[in-house]
Short mmCIF file of C-alpha atoms and ligand atoms in Angstrom, two decimals:
data_model
loop_
_atom_site.label_atom_id
_atom_site.label_comp_id
_atom_site.label_asym_id
_atom_site.label_seq_id
_atom_site.Cartn_x
_atom_site.Cartn_y
_atom_site.Cartn_z
CA MET A 920 -29.51 8.07 -39.77
CA GLY A 921 -25.77 8.11 -40.55
CA TYR A 922 -22.59 7.90 -38.50
CA LYS A 923 -20.59 10.49 -36.59
CA VAL A 924 -16.97 10.38 -37.74
CA ALA A 925 -14.00 12.09 -36.08
CA VAL A 926 -10.80 12.64 -38.09
CA VAL A 927 -7.81 13.03 -35.76
CA GLY A 928 -4.78 14.60 -37.46
CA ALA A 929 -7.07 16.49 -39.85
CA THR A 930 -4.41 19.09 -40.72
CA GLY A 931 -1.88 16.43 -41.79
CA ASN A 932 -1.21 14.77 -45.13
CA VAL A 933 -3.28 11.69 -44.32
CA GLY A 934 -6.01 13.55 -42.41
CA ARG A 935 -6.70 15.94 -45.31
CA GLU A 936 -6.83 13.01 -47.71
CA MET A 937 -9.27 11.22 -45.38
CA LEU A 938 -11.64 14.18 -45.44
CA ALA A 939 -11.44 14.31 -49.25
CA ILE A 940 -12.11 10.56 -49.58
CA LEU A 941 -15.03 10.55 -47.09
CA ASP A 942 -16.67 13.10 -49.38
CA GLU A 943 -15.68 11.42 -52.68
CA ARG A 944 -17.06 8.03 -51.60
CA LYS A 945 -20.20 9.59 -50.10
CA PHE A 946 -19.44 7.91 -46.80
CA PRO A 947 -22.71 7.68 -44.80
CA ALA A 948 -21.71 10.31 -42.21
CA ASP A 949 -24.23 12.65 -40.57
CA GLU A 950 -21.45 14.62 -38.99
CA VAL A 951 -17.68 14.82 -39.52
CA VAL A 952 -15.44 16.56 -36.98
CA ALA A 953 -11.85 17.63 -37.62
CA LEU A 954 -9.42 17.29 -34.72
CA ALA A 955 -5.72 18.08 -34.40
CA SER A 956 -3.31 19.40 -31.78
CA ARG A 957 -3.88 22.55 -29.72
CA ARG A 958 -1.72 24.41 -32.27
CA SER A 959 -4.38 23.98 -34.93
CA VAL A 960 -7.55 25.05 -33.07
CA GLY A 961 -9.61 27.08 -35.55
CA VAL A 962 -7.53 26.05 -38.60
CA GLU A 963 -9.86 25.44 -41.54
CA VAL A 964 -9.80 22.18 -43.53
CA SER A 965 -11.96 21.15 -46.48
CA TYR A 966 -14.55 18.39 -46.43
CA GLY A 967 -16.06 18.37 -49.91
CA ASP A 968 -17.49 21.84 -50.46
CA LYS A 969 -17.72 22.42 -46.70
CA THR A 970 -15.08 23.96 -44.47
CA LEU A 971 -14.49 22.46 -41.03
CA LYS A 972 -12.76 24.29 -38.18
CA CYS A 973 -10.31 22.10 -36.27
CA LYS A 974 -10.85 21.40 -32.60
CA ALA A 975 -8.29 20.13 -30.08
CA LEU A 976 -8.13 16.37 -29.55
CA GLU A 977 -7.38 16.75 -25.85
CA HIS A 978 -10.68 18.50 -25.07
CA TYR A 979 -12.92 16.40 -27.26
CA ASP A 980 -15.73 14.20 -25.91
CA PHE A 981 -16.03 11.04 -28.07
CA SER A 982 -19.12 9.64 -26.36
CA ASP A 983 -21.37 10.21 -29.41
CA VAL A 984 -18.69 9.39 -32.04
CA ASP A 985 -19.09 6.12 -33.97
CA ILE A 986 -15.82 5.98 -35.93
CA CYS A 987 -12.53 7.73 -35.19
CA LEU A 988 -10.08 7.86 -38.10
CA MET A 989 -6.75 8.45 -36.39
CA SER A 990 -3.63 9.75 -38.15
CA ALA A 991 -1.64 11.74 -35.63
CA GLY A 992 1.42 9.52 -35.11
CA GLY A 993 2.32 6.68 -32.76
CA ALA A 994 2.68 8.61 -29.49
CA VAL A 995 -0.72 10.30 -29.84
CA SER A 996 -2.35 7.00 -30.79
CA THR A 997 -0.75 5.08 -27.90
CA GLU A 998 -2.18 7.61 -25.46
CA TRP A 999 -5.54 8.35 -27.06
CA SER A 1000 -6.80 5.29 -28.98
CA PRO A 1001 -7.60 3.23 -25.83
CA LYS A 1002 -9.39 6.23 -24.26
CA ILE A 1003 -11.44 6.84 -27.42
CA GLY A 1004 -12.16 3.12 -27.79
CA ALA A 1005 -13.34 3.01 -24.16
CA GLN A 1006 -15.89 5.72 -25.03
CA GLY A 1007 -17.41 3.34 -27.58
CA ALA A 1008 -15.98 4.75 -30.80
CA VAL A 1009 -14.13 2.33 -33.11
CA VAL A 1010 -10.64 3.72 -33.75
CA ILE A 1011 -9.06 3.01 -37.15
CA ASP A 1012 -5.44 3.95 -36.61
CA ASN A 1013 -2.80 4.81 -39.19
CA SER A 1014 0.24 4.74 -36.93
CA SER A 1015 2.38 1.69 -36.15
CA ALA A 1016 1.38 1.77 -32.45
CA TRP A 1017 -1.17 -1.09 -32.52
CA ARG A 1018 -0.35 -3.06 -35.67
CA MET A 1019 1.32 -6.03 -33.99
CA ASP A 1020 -1.01 -6.16 -30.94
CA PRO A 1021 -2.65 -9.62 -31.05
CA ASP A 1022 -5.95 -8.05 -29.88
CA VAL A 1023 -5.98 -5.53 -32.74
CA PRO A 1024 -6.83 -6.62 -36.30
CA LEU A 1025 -4.49 -5.33 -39.03
CA ILE A 1026 -6.64 -4.96 -42.10
CA VAL A 1027 -6.37 -4.49 -45.86
CA PRO A 1028 -9.96 -5.05 -47.02
CA GLU A 1029 -9.00 -6.71 -50.35
CA VAL A 1030 -6.96 -9.27 -48.38
CA ASN A 1031 -8.41 -10.00 -44.92
CA ALA A 1032 -11.68 -8.05 -44.46
CA ALA A 1033 -13.19 -10.89 -42.36
CA ALA A 1034 -10.57 -10.36 -39.63
CA ALA A 1035 -12.01 -6.87 -38.96
CA ALA A 1036 -14.67 -8.49 -36.76
CA GLY A 1037 -11.95 -8.99 -34.12
CA PHE A 1038 -11.90 -5.26 -33.28
CA THR A 1039 -14.19 -5.64 -30.23
CA LYS A 1040 -11.41 -6.54 -27.77
CA LYS A 1041 -9.94 -3.02 -27.82
CA ASN A 1042 -12.23 -1.13 -30.21
CA ILE A 1043 -9.12 -0.48 -32.32
CA ILE A 1044 -8.29 -1.58 -35.88
CA ALA A 1045 -4.86 -0.91 -37.36
CA ASN A 1046 -4.05 0.23 -40.85
CA PRO A 1047 -0.77 -1.18 -42.17
CA ASN A 1048 2.34 0.69 -43.19
CA CYS A 1049 1.91 2.35 -46.60
CA SER A 1050 4.46 0.16 -48.39
CA THR A 1051 2.88 -3.03 -46.97
CA ALA A 1052 -0.68 -2.10 -47.99
CA GLN A 1053 -0.03 -1.90 -51.73
CA LEU A 1054 2.27 -4.93 -51.64
CA VAL A 1055 -0.28 -7.29 -50.07
CA VAL A 1056 -3.00 -6.11 -52.50
CA ALA A 1057 -0.75 -7.34 -55.33
CA LEU A 1058 0.50 -10.49 -53.54
CA LYS A 1059 -2.84 -11.87 -52.29
CA PRO A 1060 -4.31 -13.04 -55.64
CA LEU A 1061 -0.97 -14.54 -56.69
CA HIS A 1062 -0.62 -16.30 -53.32
CA ASP A 1063 -4.12 -17.78 -53.70
CA HIS A 1064 -3.10 -19.21 -57.08
CA ALA A 1065 0.47 -20.48 -56.62
CA LYS A 1066 1.37 -20.09 -52.89
CA ILE A 1067 4.16 -17.62 -52.19
CA LYS A 1068 7.29 -18.93 -50.45
CA ARG A 1069 9.56 -15.88 -50.42
CA VAL A 1070 9.47 -12.23 -51.45
CA VAL A 1071 12.39 -9.85 -52.03
CA VAL A 1072 11.21 -6.25 -52.28
CA SER A 1073 13.05 -2.99 -52.90
CA THR A 1074 11.00 0.16 -52.28
CA TYR A 1075 11.21 3.66 -53.74
CA GLN A 1076 9.16 5.63 -51.20
CA SER A 1077 7.97 9.21 -51.65
CA VAL A 1078 8.58 11.95 -49.09
CA SER A 1079 4.86 12.37 -48.29
CA GLY A 1080 5.16 9.07 -46.40
CA ALA A 1081 7.12 11.03 -43.78
CA GLY A 1082 4.45 13.75 -43.32
CA LYS A 1083 3.84 17.30 -44.47
CA ASP A 1084 7.15 18.67 -43.09
CA ALA A 1085 9.05 16.14 -45.21
CA MET A 1086 7.30 17.37 -48.37
CA ASP A 1087 8.29 20.93 -47.44
CA GLU A 1088 11.91 19.76 -46.99
CA LEU A 1089 12.09 18.28 -50.51
CA PHE A 1090 10.54 21.45 -51.94
CA SER A 1091 12.82 23.88 -50.08
CA GLN A 1092 15.98 21.85 -50.73
CA THR A 1093 15.17 21.58 -54.45
CA LYS A 1094 14.66 25.35 -54.61
CA ALA A 1095 17.88 25.93 -52.64
CA VAL A 1096 19.87 23.91 -55.22
CA TYR A 1097 18.71 26.24 -58.01
CA THR A 1098 19.15 29.45 -56.00
CA ASN A 1099 22.53 28.39 -54.59
CA ASP A 1100 21.30 28.61 -50.99
CA GLU A 1101 22.27 26.40 -48.08
CA LEU A 1102 20.45 23.02 -47.92
CA VAL A 1103 19.02 22.23 -44.48
CA ASN A 1104 18.28 18.60 -43.39
CA LYS A 1105 15.68 18.38 -40.62
CA LYS A 1106 13.30 15.51 -41.41
CA PHE A 1107 15.80 13.33 -43.25
CA PRO A 1108 19.29 12.24 -42.14
CA LYS A 1109 20.84 13.34 -45.47
CA ARG A 1110 19.77 15.69 -48.23
CA ILE A 1111 16.81 14.31 -50.20
CA ALA A 1112 16.80 16.74 -53.16
CA PHE A 1113 18.41 15.04 -56.19
CA ASN A 1114 19.39 12.13 -53.94
CA LEU A 1115 18.22 8.77 -52.49
CA ILE A 1116 18.33 7.74 -48.81
CA PRO A 1117 18.57 4.00 -48.01
CA GLN A 1118 17.10 4.43 -44.53
CA ILE A 1119 13.44 4.76 -43.51
CA ASP A 1120 12.73 4.80 -39.76
CA VAL A 1121 15.33 3.76 -37.18
CA PHE A 1122 17.91 0.96 -37.36
CA MET A 1123 17.21 -2.35 -35.59
CA GLU A 1124 19.86 -4.54 -33.95
CA ASP A 1125 20.20 -6.82 -37.01
CA GLY A 1126 20.98 -3.89 -39.36
CA PHE A 1127 17.55 -3.78 -40.99
CA THR A 1128 15.52 -0.60 -40.55
CA LYS A 1129 12.18 -0.55 -38.72
CA GLU A 1130 10.38 0.14 -42.02
CA GLU A 1131 11.92 -3.03 -43.51
CA TRP A 1132 10.94 -5.01 -40.42
CA LYS A 1133 7.38 -3.64 -40.62
CA MET A 1134 6.99 -4.89 -44.19
CA MET A 1135 8.08 -8.38 -43.13
CA ALA A 1136 6.00 -8.58 -39.92
CA GLU A 1137 2.86 -6.94 -41.33
CA THR A 1138 2.80 -9.10 -44.48
CA LYS A 1139 2.88 -12.17 -42.25
CA LYS A 1140 0.04 -10.87 -40.05
CA ILE A 1141 -2.19 -9.78 -42.94
CA LEU A 1142 -1.51 -12.42 -45.57
CA ASP A 1143 0.25 -15.54 -44.29
CA PRO A 1144 2.74 -16.10 -41.44
CA LYS A 1145 4.59 -18.67 -43.60
CA ILE A 1146 5.68 -16.10 -46.21
CA LYS A 1147 9.34 -15.13 -45.92
CA LEU A 1148 10.01 -11.54 -46.91
CA THR A 1149 13.12 -9.40 -47.03
CA ALA A 1150 13.05 -5.69 -47.88
CA THR A 1151 15.32 -2.75 -48.65
CA CYS A 1152 13.41 0.51 -48.15
CA VAL A 1153 14.67 3.65 -49.87
CA ARG A 1154 13.37 7.24 -49.69
CA VAL A 1155 13.35 8.95 -53.10
CA PRO A 1156 12.79 12.58 -54.14
CA VAL A 1157 9.20 12.01 -55.29
CA PHE A 1158 6.33 13.87 -53.58
CA VAL A 1159 3.54 11.25 -53.71
CA SER A 1160 3.27 7.47 -54.42
CA HIS A 1161 5.46 4.60 -53.40
CA SER A 1162 6.98 2.23 -55.97
CA GLU A 1163 8.24 -1.29 -55.36
CA ALA A 1164 10.34 -3.77 -57.35
CA VAL A 1165 9.11 -7.18 -56.16
CA ASN A 1166 10.71 -10.62 -56.71
CA ILE A 1167 8.40 -13.48 -55.73
CA GLU A 1168 9.22 -17.18 -55.38
CA PHE A 1169 6.21 -19.53 -55.47
CA GLU A 1170 5.66 -23.10 -54.37
CA ASN A 1171 3.76 -23.92 -57.58
CA PRO A 1172 4.38 -22.91 -61.21
CA ILE A 1173 2.90 -19.64 -62.49
CA THR A 1174 3.63 -17.90 -65.79
CA ALA A 1175 3.79 -14.15 -66.38
CA ASP A 1176 0.67 -14.42 -68.58
CA GLU A 1177 -1.24 -16.22 -65.84
CA ALA A 1178 -0.16 -13.62 -63.27
CA ARG A 1179 -1.27 -10.80 -65.61
CA GLU A 1180 -4.72 -12.41 -66.00
CA ILE A 1181 -5.10 -13.06 -62.26
CA LEU A 1182 -4.08 -9.51 -61.35
CA ARG A 1183 -6.37 -8.01 -64.02
CA LYS A 1184 -9.37 -9.55 -62.20
CA ALA A 1185 -8.12 -8.89 -58.65
CA PRO A 1186 -9.82 -6.28 -56.43
CA GLY A 1187 -7.84 -3.06 -56.05
CA CYS A 1188 -5.32 -3.98 -58.80
CA LEU A 1189 -4.89 -2.37 -62.20
CA VAL A 1190 -2.45 -3.95 -64.64
CA ILE A 1191 -0.66 -1.67 -67.13
CA ASP A 1192 2.00 -3.78 -68.75
CA LYS A 1193 2.93 -3.04 -72.34
CA HIS A 1194 6.39 -3.98 -73.56
CA GLU A 1195 7.06 -0.58 -75.09
CA PRO A 1196 8.56 2.72 -73.89
CA GLY A 1197 6.18 4.16 -71.29
CA GLY A 1198 4.06 1.01 -71.14
CA TYR A 1199 4.16 0.94 -67.30
CA VAL A 1200 3.00 3.17 -64.44
CA THR A 1201 5.20 5.71 -62.65
CA PRO A 1202 4.57 7.30 -59.24
CA TYR A 1203 3.54 10.61 -60.80
CA GLU A 1204 0.68 8.90 -62.65
CA ALA A 1205 -0.51 6.93 -59.60
CA ALA A 1206 -0.81 10.04 -57.38
CA GLY A 1207 -4.43 10.88 -56.60
CA GLU A 1208 -5.62 7.43 -57.76
CA ASP A 1209 -7.02 4.54 -55.72
CA ALA A 1210 -5.58 1.55 -57.58
CA THR A 1211 -2.48 -0.49 -56.90
CA TYR A 1212 -0.86 -0.42 -60.34
CA ILE A 1213 1.14 -3.40 -61.51
CA SER A 1214 3.54 -3.32 -64.45
CA ARG A 1215 6.64 -5.11 -65.77
CA ILE A 1216 5.38 -8.62 -64.87
CA ARG A 1217 7.97 -11.18 -66.00
CA GLU A 1218 9.28 -14.63 -65.19
CA ASP A 1219 12.47 -14.83 -63.11
CA ALA A 1220 14.51 -17.70 -64.51
CA THR A 1221 17.09 -17.50 -61.68
CA VAL A 1222 14.73 -19.36 -59.30
CA GLU A 1223 12.15 -22.10 -59.63
CA ASN A 1224 8.64 -20.64 -60.04
CA GLY A 1225 9.78 -17.01 -59.86
CA LEU A 1226 8.13 -13.77 -60.96
CA VAL A 1227 9.25 -10.14 -60.90
CA LEU A 1228 6.93 -7.14 -61.01
CA TRP A 1229 6.71 -3.39 -60.49
CA CYS A 1230 4.01 -2.10 -58.14
CA VAL A 1231 3.02 1.56 -57.64
CA SER A 1232 0.31 3.19 -55.52
CA ASP A 1233 -0.57 6.51 -53.90
CA ASN A 1234 0.77 6.11 -50.34
CA LEU A 1235 -1.59 8.73 -48.92
CA ARG A 1236 -4.61 6.93 -50.40
CA LYS A 1237 -4.26 3.11 -50.53
CA GLY A 1238 -1.29 3.36 -48.16
CA ALA A 1239 -3.27 5.26 -45.54
CA ALA A 1240 -6.50 7.29 -45.93
CA LEU A 1241 -8.34 5.16 -48.50
CA ASN A 1242 -7.53 1.89 -46.74
CA ALA A 1243 -8.76 3.32 -43.41
CA ILE A 1244 -12.06 4.41 -44.96
CA GLN A 1245 -12.46 1.06 -46.73
CA ILE A 1246 -12.09 -0.55 -43.28
CA ALA A 1247 -14.86 1.72 -41.94
CA GLU A 1248 -17.02 0.64 -44.91
CA VAL A 1249 -16.36 -3.03 -44.04
CA LEU A 1250 -17.62 -2.36 -40.49
CA ILE A 1251 -20.81 -0.83 -41.86
CA ASN A 1252 -21.43 -3.25 -44.76
CA ARG A 1253 -20.89 -6.30 -42.54
CA LYS A 1254 -23.13 -4.74 -39.86
CA LEU A 1255 -20.33 -4.89 -37.30
CA ILE A 1256 -21.30 -1.45 -35.93
CA THR A 1257 -24.52 0.54 -35.51
CA ALA A 1258 -24.72 4.33 -35.41
CA LYS A 1259 -25.03 5.42 -31.76
CA LYS A 1260 -27.80 7.92 -32.58
CA LYS A 1261 -29.76 5.20 -34.35
CA ALA A 1262 -29.28 2.77 -31.45
CA ALA A 1263 -30.42 5.39 -28.86
N1 NAP B 2755 1.93 9.62 -45.02
C1 NAP B 2755 1.76 8.32 -45.26
O1 NAP B 2755 1.96 7.83 -46.40
C2 NAP B 2755 1.32 7.41 -44.19
C3 NAP B 2755 0.97 6.12 -44.52
C4 NAP B 2755 0.58 5.24 -43.53
C5 NAP B 2755 0.53 5.71 -42.24
N2 NAP B 2755 0.88 6.98 -41.94
C6 NAP B 2755 0.80 7.41 -40.54
O2 NAP B 2755 -0.26 8.36 -40.37
C7 NAP B 2755 0.08 9.27 -39.34
C8 NAP B 2755 0.00 10.70 -39.86
O3 NAP B 2755 0.87 10.85 -40.97
P1 NAP B 2755 0.88 12.19 -41.85
O4 NAP B 2755 1.74 11.87 -43.01
O5 NAP B 2755 -0.49 12.70 -42.07
O6 NAP B 2755 1.65 13.22 -40.84
P2 NAP B 2755 1.62 14.80 -40.84
O7 NAP B 2755 1.34 15.35 -42.19
O8 NAP B 2755 2.89 15.21 -40.16
O9 NAP B 2755 0.38 15.17 -39.89
C9 NAP B 2755 0.35 14.86 -38.50
C10 NAP B 2755 -1.01 15.19 -37.93
O10 NAP B 2755 -1.05 14.79 -36.55
C11 NAP B 2755 -1.52 15.89 -35.77
N3 NAP B 2755 -0.99 15.86 -34.42
C12 NAP B 2755 0.31 15.90 -34.04
N4 NAP B 2755 0.40 15.91 -32.70
C13 NAP B 2755 -0.87 15.88 -32.22
C14 NAP B 2755 -1.45 15.88 -30.92
N5 NAP B 2755 -0.69 15.92 -29.82
N6 NAP B 2755 -2.80 15.85 -30.80
C15 NAP B 2755 -3.57 15.82 -31.90
N7 NAP B 2755 -3.10 15.82 -33.16
C16 NAP B 2755 -1.75 15.85 -33.31
C17 NAP B 2755 -1.05 17.10 -36.52
O11 NAP B 2755 -1.77 18.22 -36.09
P3 NAP B 2755 -1.08 19.70 -36.05
O12 NAP B 2755 -1.13 20.22 -37.46
O13 NAP B 2755 -1.98 20.43 -35.11
O14 NAP B 2755 0.31 19.51 -35.54
C18 NAP B 2755 -1.35 16.68 -37.96
O15 NAP B 2755 -2.73 16.87 -38.21
C19 NAP B 2755 1.46 8.84 -38.85
O16 NAP B 2755 1.28 7.95 -37.77
C20 NAP B 2755 2.04 8.09 -40.02
O17 NAP B 2755 3.01 7.16 -39.64
C21 NAP B 2755 1.26 7.85 -42.88
#
């Protein structure tokens, strides 16, 4: 007997990817239901070779659902996750609504799978921000070896991180440049086609953006509260995959060769680091893949015990859908949940 899984936000970028990954990984589901807003009732989405018709979240009864994979934004999650959790389904949420709640574990399975057991207080587990997920996968094995003191990260984040409408905006603006039509900015504060935007999410009082703050706060919660991190997050005209240039300062010595060897053996990491033209991974190549790719590993002689590296991953997969499903697999493999039908 398998599990009943609900995917909320099934018409969105992350929701569609979740349905694809549930099928690819042969997730032990007896039944998968696709839910979205009222606007999408009857809209068809693919789940492997099956087609599911979307139902409305607001009319759905979760009493026989085991796992709810939620990717419908912060406002929907704030309202619905506690109600769904109260009906006995474990919610794995992709929004930022619950990430810093002390009663909600924030999980990247390669880094802190054991903390998932803390979900029982609210029946909610949070998935981190996409740029944090890939970063901590790369940092964890290096931290275990040489203890990270400080990280300086600059991100190059794709438009799919801002949802399906943002992908449409890059496409239509790019077309408008070639056809000499007017460029319309709706999702982004400035034009994104053939441009870069050094602002992701809203500004905070100290001048950092919320996305930059999330990277700092979430890295502390997932990996180690003692790590100091500062970030500059930039939106780039790339459809899928986030890239990061990462400077790391360690407490103990570590060479580039040692880091390469450690990362080669680390779960979720794939090192491609040849000192030749093209001997590194670009966002285009990482799209559709599960790994966190690490390239350009080198020693930073401007600080004691410093390394620099380039880290790329598919934000819709490791940054969202894949990580959420890996969390669900942790719940099952560690016997933290039982299928309701089986228990009945
Ligand atoms: N994209 C990423 O890389 C990424 C990474 C990490 C986390 N996340 C988070 O994941 C969530 C979804 O992101 P996305 O990129 O998939 O966005 P998206 O492409 O804009 O999709 C949003 C989804 O939410 C649904 N939705 C909106 N309002 C709803 C409501 N009132 N009731 C039920 N469903 C509703 C939409 O359904 P309709 O089609 O019916 O409107 C759609 O399925 C966000 O919280 C985002 O911050 C995204």
